[in-house]
XYZ file of C-alpha atoms in Angstrom:
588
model
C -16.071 37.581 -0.776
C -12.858 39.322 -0.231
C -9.766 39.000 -2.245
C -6.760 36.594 -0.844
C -3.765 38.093 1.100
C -0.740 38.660 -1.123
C 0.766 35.723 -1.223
C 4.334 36.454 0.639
C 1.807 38.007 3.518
C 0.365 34.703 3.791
C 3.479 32.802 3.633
C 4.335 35.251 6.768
C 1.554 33.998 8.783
C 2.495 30.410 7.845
C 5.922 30.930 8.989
C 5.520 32.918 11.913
C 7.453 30.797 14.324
C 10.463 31.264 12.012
C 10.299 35.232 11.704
C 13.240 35.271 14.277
C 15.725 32.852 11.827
C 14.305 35.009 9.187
C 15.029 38.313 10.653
C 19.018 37.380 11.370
C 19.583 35.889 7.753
C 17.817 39.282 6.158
C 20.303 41.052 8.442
C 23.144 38.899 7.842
C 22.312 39.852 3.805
C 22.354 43.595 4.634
C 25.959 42.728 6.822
C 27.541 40.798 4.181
C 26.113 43.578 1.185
C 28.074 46.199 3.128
C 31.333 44.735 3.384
C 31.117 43.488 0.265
C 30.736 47.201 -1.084
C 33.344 48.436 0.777
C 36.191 46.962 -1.437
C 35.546 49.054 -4.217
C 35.371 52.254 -1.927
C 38.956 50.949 -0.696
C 40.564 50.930 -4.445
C 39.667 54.459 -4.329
C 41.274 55.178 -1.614
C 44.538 53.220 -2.386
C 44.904 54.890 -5.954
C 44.150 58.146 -3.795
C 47.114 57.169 -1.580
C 49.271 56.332 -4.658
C 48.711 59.538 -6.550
C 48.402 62.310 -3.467
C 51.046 60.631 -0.968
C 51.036 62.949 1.652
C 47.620 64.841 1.027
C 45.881 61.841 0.437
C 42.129 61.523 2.436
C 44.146 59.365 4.871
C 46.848 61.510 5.417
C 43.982 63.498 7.638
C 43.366 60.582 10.187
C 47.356 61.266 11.231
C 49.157 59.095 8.793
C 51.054 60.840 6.765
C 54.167 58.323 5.659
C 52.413 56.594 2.194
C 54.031 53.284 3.443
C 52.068 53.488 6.898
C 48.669 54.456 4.891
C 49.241 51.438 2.672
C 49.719 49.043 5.515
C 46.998 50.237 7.250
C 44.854 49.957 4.045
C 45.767 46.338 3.870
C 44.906 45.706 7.266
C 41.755 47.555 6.698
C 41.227 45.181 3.648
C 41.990 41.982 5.186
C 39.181 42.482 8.197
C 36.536 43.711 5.554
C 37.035 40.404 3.743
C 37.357 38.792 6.514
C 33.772 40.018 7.883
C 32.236 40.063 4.361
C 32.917 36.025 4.481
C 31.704 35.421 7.975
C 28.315 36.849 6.827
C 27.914 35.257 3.753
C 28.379 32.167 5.804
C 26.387 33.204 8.314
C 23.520 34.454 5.767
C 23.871 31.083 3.876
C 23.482 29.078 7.040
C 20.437 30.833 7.921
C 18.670 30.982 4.366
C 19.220 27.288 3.412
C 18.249 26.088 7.024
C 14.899 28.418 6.369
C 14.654 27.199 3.343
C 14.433 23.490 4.573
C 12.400 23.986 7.571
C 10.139 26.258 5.564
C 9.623 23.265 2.688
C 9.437 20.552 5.463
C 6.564 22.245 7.426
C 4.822 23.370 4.088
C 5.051 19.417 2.841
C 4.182 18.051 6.047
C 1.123 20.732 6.574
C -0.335 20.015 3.239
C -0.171 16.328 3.352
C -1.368 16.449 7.142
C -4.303 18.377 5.399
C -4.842 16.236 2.578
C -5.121 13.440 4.924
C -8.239 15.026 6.773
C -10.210 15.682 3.517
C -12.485 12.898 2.383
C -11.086 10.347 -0.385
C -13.595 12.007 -3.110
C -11.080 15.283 -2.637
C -8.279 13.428 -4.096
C -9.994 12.378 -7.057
C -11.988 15.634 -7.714
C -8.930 17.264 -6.655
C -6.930 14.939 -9.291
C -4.170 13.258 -7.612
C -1.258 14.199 -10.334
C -1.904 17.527 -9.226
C -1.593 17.621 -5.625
C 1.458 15.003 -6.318
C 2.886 18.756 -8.056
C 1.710 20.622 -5.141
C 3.226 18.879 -2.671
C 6.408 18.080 -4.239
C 7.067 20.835 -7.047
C 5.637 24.088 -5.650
C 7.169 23.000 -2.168
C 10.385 22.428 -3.919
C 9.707 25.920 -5.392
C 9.615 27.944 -2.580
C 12.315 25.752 -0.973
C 14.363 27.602 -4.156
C 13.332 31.247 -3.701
C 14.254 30.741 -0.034
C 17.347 29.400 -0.912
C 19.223 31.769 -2.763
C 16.046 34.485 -4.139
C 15.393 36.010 -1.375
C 18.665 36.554 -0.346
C 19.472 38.140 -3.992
C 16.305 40.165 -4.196
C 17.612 41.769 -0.567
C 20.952 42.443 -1.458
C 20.727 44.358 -4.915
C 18.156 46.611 -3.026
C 20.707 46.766 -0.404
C 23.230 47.509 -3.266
C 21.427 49.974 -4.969
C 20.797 52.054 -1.646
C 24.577 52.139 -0.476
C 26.068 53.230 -3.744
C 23.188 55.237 -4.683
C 24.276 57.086 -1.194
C 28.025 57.005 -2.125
C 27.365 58.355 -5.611
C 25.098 61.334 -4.189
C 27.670 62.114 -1.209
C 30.409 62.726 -3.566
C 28.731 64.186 -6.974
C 25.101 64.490 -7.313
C 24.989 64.971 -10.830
C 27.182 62.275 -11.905
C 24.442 60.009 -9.638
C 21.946 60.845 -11.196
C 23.347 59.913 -14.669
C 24.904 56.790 -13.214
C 21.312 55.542 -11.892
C 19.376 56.685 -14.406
C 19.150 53.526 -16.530
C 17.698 51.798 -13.239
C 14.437 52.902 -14.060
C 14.410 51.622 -17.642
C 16.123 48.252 -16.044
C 13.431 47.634 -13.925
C 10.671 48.558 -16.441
C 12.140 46.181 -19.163
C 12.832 43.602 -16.792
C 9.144 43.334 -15.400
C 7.405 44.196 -19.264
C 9.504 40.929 -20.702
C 8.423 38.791 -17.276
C 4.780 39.786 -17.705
C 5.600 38.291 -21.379
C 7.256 35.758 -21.296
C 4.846 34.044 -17.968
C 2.188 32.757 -21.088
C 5.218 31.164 -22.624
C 6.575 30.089 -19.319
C 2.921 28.492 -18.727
C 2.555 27.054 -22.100
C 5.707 25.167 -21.593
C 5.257 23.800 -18.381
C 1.689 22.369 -19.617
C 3.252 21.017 -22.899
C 5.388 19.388 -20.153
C 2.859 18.192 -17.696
C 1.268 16.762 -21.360
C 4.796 14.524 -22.178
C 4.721 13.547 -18.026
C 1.602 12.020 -18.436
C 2.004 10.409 -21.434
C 5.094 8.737 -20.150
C 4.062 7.798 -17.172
C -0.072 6.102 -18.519
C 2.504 3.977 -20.978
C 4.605 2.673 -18.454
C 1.904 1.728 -16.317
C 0.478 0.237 -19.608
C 3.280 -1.074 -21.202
C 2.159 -4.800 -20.912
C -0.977 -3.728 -22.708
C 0.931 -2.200 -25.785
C 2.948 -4.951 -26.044
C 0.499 -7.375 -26.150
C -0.928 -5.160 -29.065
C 2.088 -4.813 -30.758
C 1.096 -1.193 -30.440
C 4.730 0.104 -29.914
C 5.126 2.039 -33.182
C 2.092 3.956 -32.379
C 2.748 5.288 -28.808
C 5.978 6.375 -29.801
C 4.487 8.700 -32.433
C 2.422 9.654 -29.448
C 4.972 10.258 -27.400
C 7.284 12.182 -30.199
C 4.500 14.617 -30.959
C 3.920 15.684 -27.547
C 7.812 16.002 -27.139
C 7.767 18.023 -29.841
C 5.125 20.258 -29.087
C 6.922 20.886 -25.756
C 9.706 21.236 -27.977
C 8.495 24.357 -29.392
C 6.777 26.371 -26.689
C 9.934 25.420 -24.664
C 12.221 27.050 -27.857
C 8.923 30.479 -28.180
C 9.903 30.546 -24.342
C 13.622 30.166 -24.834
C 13.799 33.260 -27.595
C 12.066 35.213 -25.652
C 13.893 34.834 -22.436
C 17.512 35.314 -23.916
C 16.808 38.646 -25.027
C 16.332 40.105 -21.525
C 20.238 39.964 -20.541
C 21.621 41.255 -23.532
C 18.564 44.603 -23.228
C 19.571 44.983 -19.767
C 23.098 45.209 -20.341
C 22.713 47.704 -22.712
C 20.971 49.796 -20.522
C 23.770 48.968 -17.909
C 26.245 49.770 -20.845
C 24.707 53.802 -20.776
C 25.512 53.714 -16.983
C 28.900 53.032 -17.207
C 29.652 55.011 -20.214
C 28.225 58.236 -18.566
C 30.464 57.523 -15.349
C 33.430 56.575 -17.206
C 33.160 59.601 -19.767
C 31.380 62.803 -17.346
C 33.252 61.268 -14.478
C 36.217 61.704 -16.021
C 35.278 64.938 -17.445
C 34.990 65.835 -13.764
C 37.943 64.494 -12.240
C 40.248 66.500 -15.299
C 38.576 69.688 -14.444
C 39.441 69.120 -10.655
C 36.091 68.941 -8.812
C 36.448 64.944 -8.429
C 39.192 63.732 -6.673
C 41.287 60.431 -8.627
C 40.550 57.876 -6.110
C 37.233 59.285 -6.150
C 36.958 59.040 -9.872
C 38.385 55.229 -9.639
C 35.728 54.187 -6.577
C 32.777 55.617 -9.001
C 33.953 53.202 -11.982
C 33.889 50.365 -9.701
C 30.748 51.290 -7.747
C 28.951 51.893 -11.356
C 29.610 48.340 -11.909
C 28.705 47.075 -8.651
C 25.261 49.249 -8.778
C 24.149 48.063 -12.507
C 25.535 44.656 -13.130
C 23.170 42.527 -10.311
C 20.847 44.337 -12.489
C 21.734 41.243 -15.424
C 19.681 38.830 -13.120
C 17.170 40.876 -12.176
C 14.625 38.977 -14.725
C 15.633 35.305 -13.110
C 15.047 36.891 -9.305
C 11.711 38.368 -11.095
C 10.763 34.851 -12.310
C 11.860 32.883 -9.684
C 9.676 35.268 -7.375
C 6.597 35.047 -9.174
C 6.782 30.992 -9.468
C 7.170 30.621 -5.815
C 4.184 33.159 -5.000
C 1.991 30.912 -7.356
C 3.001 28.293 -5.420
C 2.386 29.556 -2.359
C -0.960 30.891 -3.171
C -1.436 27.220 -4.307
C -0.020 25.408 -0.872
C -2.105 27.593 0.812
C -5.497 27.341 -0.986
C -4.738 23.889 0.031
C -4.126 24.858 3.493
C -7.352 27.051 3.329
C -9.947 24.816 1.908
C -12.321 23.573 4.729
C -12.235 20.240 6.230
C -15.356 18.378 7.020
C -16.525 18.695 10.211
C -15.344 16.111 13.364
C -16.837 15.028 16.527
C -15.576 15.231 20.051
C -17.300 11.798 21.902
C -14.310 8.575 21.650
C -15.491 5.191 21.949
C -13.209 2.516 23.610
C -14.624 -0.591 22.153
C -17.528 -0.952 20.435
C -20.034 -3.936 20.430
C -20.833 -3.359 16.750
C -24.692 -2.769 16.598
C -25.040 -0.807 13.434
C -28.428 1.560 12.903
C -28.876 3.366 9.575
C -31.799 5.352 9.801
C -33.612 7.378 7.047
C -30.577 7.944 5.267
C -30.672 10.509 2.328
C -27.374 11.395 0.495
C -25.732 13.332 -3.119
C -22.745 13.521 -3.971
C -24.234 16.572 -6.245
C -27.057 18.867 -5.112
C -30.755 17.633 -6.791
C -28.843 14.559 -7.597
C -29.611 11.939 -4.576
C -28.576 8.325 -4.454
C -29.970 7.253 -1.581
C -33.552 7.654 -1.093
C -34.299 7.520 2.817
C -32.476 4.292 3.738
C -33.123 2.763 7.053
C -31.297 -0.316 7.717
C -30.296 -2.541 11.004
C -27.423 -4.808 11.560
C -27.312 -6.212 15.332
C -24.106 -7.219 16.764
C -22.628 -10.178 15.632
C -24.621 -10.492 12.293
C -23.552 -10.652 8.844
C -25.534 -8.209 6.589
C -24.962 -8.146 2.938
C -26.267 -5.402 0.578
C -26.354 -6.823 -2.939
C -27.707 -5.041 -6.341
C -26.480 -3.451 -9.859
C -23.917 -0.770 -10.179
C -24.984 2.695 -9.063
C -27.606 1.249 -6.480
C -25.715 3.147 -3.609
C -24.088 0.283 -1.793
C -20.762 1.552 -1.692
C -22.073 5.123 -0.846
C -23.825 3.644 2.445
C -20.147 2.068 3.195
C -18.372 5.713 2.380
C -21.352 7.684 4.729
C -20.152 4.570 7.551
C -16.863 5.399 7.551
C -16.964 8.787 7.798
C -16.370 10.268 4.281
C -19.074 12.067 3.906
C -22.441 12.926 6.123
C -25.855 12.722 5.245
C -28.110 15.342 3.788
C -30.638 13.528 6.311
C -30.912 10.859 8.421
C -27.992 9.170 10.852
C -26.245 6.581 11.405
C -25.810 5.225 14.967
C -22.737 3.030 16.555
C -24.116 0.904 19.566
C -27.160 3.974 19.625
C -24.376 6.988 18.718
C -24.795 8.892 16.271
C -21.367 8.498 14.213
C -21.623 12.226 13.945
C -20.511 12.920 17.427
C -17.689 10.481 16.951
C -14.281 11.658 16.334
C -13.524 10.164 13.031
C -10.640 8.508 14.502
C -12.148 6.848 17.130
C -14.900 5.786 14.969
C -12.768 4.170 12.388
C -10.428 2.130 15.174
C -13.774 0.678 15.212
C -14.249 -0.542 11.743
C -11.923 -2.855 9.480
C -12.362 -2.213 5.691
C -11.348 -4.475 2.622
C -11.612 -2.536 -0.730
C -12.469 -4.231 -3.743
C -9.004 -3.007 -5.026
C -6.969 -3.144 -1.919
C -4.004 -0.554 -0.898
C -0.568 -2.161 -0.617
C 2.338 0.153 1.156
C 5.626 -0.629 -0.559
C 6.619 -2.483 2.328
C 7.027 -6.091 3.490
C 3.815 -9.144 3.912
C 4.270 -8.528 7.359
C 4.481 -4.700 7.793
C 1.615 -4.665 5.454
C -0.665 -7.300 7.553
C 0.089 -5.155 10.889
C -0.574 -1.751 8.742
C -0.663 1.383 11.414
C 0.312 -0.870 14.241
C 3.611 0.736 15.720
C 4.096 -2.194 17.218
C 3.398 -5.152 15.304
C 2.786 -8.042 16.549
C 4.471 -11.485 14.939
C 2.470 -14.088 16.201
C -0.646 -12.128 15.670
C 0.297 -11.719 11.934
C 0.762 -15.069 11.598
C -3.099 -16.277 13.042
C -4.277 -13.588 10.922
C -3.088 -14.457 7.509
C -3.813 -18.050 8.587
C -7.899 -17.215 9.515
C -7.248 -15.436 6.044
C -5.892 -18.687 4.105
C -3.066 -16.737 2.808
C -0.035 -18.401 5.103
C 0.373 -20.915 2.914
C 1.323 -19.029 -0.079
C 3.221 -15.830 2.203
C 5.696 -18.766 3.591
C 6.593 -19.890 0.006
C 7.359 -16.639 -0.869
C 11.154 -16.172 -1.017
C 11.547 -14.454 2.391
C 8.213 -15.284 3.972
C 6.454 -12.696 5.672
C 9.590 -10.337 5.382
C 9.469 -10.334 1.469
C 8.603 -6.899 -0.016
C 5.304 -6.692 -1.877
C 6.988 -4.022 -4.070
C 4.768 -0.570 -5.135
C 0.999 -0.902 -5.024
C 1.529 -4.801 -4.455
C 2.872 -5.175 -7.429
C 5.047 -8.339 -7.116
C 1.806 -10.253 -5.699
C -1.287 -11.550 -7.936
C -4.515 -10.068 -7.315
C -5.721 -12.539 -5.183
C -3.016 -12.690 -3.345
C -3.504 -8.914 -2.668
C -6.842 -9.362 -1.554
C -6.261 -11.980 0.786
C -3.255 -9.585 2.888
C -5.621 -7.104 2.983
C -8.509 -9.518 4.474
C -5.420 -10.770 7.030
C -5.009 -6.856 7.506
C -8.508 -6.452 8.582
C -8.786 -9.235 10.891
C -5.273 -8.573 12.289
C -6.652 -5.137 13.693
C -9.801 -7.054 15.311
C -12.195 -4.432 15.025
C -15.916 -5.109 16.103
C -17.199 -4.072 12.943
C -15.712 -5.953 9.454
C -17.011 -4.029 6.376
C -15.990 -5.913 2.951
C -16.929 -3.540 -0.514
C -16.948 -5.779 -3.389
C -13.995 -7.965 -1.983
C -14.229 -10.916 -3.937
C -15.441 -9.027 -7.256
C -12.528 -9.176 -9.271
C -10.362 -12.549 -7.611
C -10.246 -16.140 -9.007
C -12.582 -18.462 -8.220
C -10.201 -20.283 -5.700
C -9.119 -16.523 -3.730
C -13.444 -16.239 -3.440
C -13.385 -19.748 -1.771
C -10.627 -19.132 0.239
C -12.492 -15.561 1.064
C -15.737 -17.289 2.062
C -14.189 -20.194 4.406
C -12.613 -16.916 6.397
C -15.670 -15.592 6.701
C -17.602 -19.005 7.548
C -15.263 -19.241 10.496
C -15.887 -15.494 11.506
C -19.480 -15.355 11.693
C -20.752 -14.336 14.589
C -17.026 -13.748 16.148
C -17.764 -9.788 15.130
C -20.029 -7.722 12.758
C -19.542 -7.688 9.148
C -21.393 -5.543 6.799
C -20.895 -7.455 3.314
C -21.199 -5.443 -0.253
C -21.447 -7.802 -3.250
C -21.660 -8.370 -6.821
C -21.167 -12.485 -6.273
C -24.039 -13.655 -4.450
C -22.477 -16.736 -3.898
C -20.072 -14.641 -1.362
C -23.184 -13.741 0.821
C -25.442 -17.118 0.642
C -24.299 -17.373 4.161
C -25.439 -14.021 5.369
C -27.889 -13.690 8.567
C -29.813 -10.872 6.284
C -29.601 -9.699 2.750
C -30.992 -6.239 1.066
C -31.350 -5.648 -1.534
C -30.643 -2.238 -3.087
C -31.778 -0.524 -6.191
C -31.415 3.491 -7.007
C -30.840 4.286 -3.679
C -33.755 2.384 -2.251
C -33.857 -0.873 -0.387
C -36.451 -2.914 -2.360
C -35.797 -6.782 -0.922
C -34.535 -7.884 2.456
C -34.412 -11.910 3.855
C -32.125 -14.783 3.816
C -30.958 -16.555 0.795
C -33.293 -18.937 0.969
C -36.187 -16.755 1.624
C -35.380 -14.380 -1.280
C -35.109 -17.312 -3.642
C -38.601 -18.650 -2.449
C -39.592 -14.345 -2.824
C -38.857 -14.821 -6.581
C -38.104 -11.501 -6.793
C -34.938 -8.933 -7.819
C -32.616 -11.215 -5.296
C -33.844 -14.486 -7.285
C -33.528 -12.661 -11.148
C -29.704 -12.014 -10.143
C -29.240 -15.255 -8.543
C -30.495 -17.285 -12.008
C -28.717 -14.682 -13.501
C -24.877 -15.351 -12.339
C -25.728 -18.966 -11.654
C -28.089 -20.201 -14.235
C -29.854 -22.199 -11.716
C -33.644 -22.619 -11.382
C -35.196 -21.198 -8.310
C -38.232 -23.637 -8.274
């Protein structure tokens, strides 16, 4: 396989449709560089004008009165200024609006492809980290672009102009004036290639204190309750302090690279100043010459002092681009073509084989039918492959073998969108926008409607408690649901399933962790929807699926029981074992 693109030429292939705003702020750089060189070439000519009068350089464009060269020199000075201003504003405007379209459509592309990857990427993935990809190396680039890029241009702009200068009036006094730029450049780049371990060490010491922070404050009830305060802030102290340290290694490292470099700019100067001089007394450099070299020396070598931040800053944004756009890169499972308008809701699993790891299968040729209008519950221990079957439904993943058919099509040659209009899902820990009851009941409806929120938190029993909240259906439910019990949670997200009226109602483990009163509440909903629509049911509580039309049961992948409640009791089988089990009842 071949090796990745530099990372800047793939950033240029991301950002092709901004090469033209990118092309007039690199030219505004160059613009602005040049008349902001030209002051120092102007000095020279002024002391010139002071000391030579009449002979002065321009006494031989016709102006020969030192009074008339002066004005004109000020003239001369005021427009330079004057353009040297218009395109640094002009270089600025164009950088920093890069610079935020450039981290907008990076954000916006990575979270668009985030969205298409299957929920397993996240967690494999690890979510903390793609929270630092999409918000700290897009903020990271957003900086080079900024004001790096802009730098990095300009002192090689710098260096070329005065370079020519210096070599069109002495070419020996050039060369000694640019000869520490070598050494410059070579210190500058062996300290960054040290100091990135450092740099890295740091930043994971960080990411170390981050986490610990932010696990306690999610936790903080739990310490509390066990008086365990004392200990996580020794916790939290030594991992300060270790970031402490590799922060201080990184620190004592990096504030040597100024005070090298302007030592090296130090030689510069000193040879202009001293053979420059040496020139100028012998009479083969001219004064104003002599005083434009001084300056230029100064303006050639001293950007050189932040050459190692440009260096730095450069090198974190590439990393972060070659991150963004691994991102960008990684391959998205396939979709279908075929949309479906509205479904009926027959659901056909048929010889159904799936891993999540190869030679590691958890289901084992499942072949399962649930007609129209049924309820069909899958029941059995953890890591029987209920939820899996849910996951391959929905579109996560695709089986090894096997399909699964929606009203006799395959799901394959679905898009995943339409298929999923099609389905309502309630997660055994349910997702709560930080929004209001209502926004969250009509979630992904652009335009909600009230009256339909309302019947649909009522056929979910959870009116009663939304309208004694303090603002009704417009209070906020806070991050994550936060200000709402668990229950209460649940039951918004059952309202948020039947609010979207899908054919097909798919409920994983929804009354698995909710009070005994939120499970009643739960199963009167569903007493009143049966039949109304489809609803594939996944439970730990039998009680929740006594009801069903058809129960399976599931065990390492394999369907091992199907029947009614009644039926599997009489079976005395698996179904009956877990039913005597949770209940304690006799089955005879």
């Amino acid at each position: 396989m071949s090796a990745h693109p530099h990372p800047l030429q793939r950033l240029f292939q991301f950002a092709r449709p901004y090469r033209a705003k990118a092309i007039w702020a690199t030219v505004f750089s160059v613009l602005n560089k040049f008349f902001d060189v030209l002051p120092e070439l102007l000095i020279g000519v002024a002391v010139d004008v002071v000391v030579n009068q009449q002979d002065s350089f321009l006494a031989k464009f016709g102006l020969v009165d030192p009074y008339e060269q002066l004005m004109w020199l000020t003239v001369l000075t005021a427009f330079i200024w004057i353009f040297e201003s218009v395109f640094e504003y002009l270089y600025a405007l164009r950088w920093r609006g890069l610079a935020q379209d450039m981290q907008h459509e990076l954000r916006q592309a990575a979270y668009g492809h985030v969205q298409k990857m299957a929920p397993d990427y996240i967690t494999n993935a690890r979510s903390g980290r793609l929270m630092a990809l999409l918000n700290e190396d897009v903020n990271q680039i957003e900086r080079f672009l900024n004001t790096g890029a802009n730098d990095l241009i300009q002192v090689a702009c710098s260096s070329i102009m005065v370079g020519a200068i210096f070599f069109a009036l002495t070419k020996s006094l050039a060369v000694l004036a640019m000869l520490p730029i070598p050494l410059i450049l070579v210190g500058a780049f062996w300290f960054q290639k040290r100091l990135y371990p450092r740099y890295v060490a740091a930043r994971e010491a960080a990411a170390t204190v981050s986490t610990r922070l932010n696990n306690n404050l999610y936790g903080m009830a739990t310490i509390q309750a066990y008086t365990a305060e004392a200990h996580e802030q020794l916790q939290v102290q030594a991992a300060s302090d270790d970031f402490r340290a590799r922060n201080a290694d990184a620190i004592r490292f990096s504030a040597a690279i100024t005070p090298v470099i302007r030592m090296a700019i130090l030689c510069g100067f000193v040879a202009t100043l001293l053979y420059g001089g040496w020139l100028t007394l012998r009479g083969e450099l001219g004064v104003g010459a002599y005083s434009a070299l001084v300056y230029l020396t100064q303006r050639l070598l001293w950007p050189m002092t932040r050459l190692a931040d440009m260096t730095d800053l450069y090198q974190r944004s590439m990393a972060s681009v070659a991150r963004i756009m691994d991102l960008l890169e990684s391959p998205v499972p396939p979709d279908g073509a075929k949309r479906i308008e509205q479904a009926r809701g027959a659901l056909q699993f048929e010889a159904i084989r799936f891993g999540y790891e190869p030679g590691q299968p958890i289901l084992h040729g499942i072949d399962l039918a649930v007609p129209a209008g049924k309820t069909v519950a899958l029941v059995g221990g953890t890591g029987s492959g209920k939820s899996t079957l849910v996951k391959l439904l929905l579109g996560f993943h695709a089986p090894e073998h096997g399909r699964i058919l929606l009203d006799g099509e395959s799901i394959a040659d679905l898009s995943k969108q339409s298929l999923r209009q099609q389905l309502a899902y309630v997660a055994q820990d349910p997702f709560l926008t930080d929004g209001t009851v209502a926004e969250n009941i009509a979630y992904g409806d652009a335009q909600p409607d009230r009256a339909r929120i309302q019947a649909s938190a009522e056929a979910a029993e959870a009116h009663e408690f939304i309208a004694a909240l303090p603002n009704g259906y417009d209070t906020p439910v806070g991050e994550r649901g936060s200000k709402l019990s668990g229950g209460q949670r649940q039951r918004i997200a059952l309202a948020r399933a039947l609010y979207r009226q899908a054919p097909v109602l798919i409920l994983d483990e929804a009354t698995s962790a909710v009070d005994n009163e939120t499970e009643a509440a739960i199963q009167r909903s569903l007493a009143r929807l049966h039949a109304a629509r489809t609803m594939l049911v996944i439970a730990h509580r039998l009680s929740t699926v006594r009801q069903a039309d058809q129960i399976h049961v599931l065990d390492q992948g394999r369907i091992i029981e199907s029947g009614t409640h009644d039926a599997l009791l009489v079976a005395n089988g698996a179904y009956a074992a877990l039913w005597r089990l949770q209940t304690g009842e006799s089955t005879a």
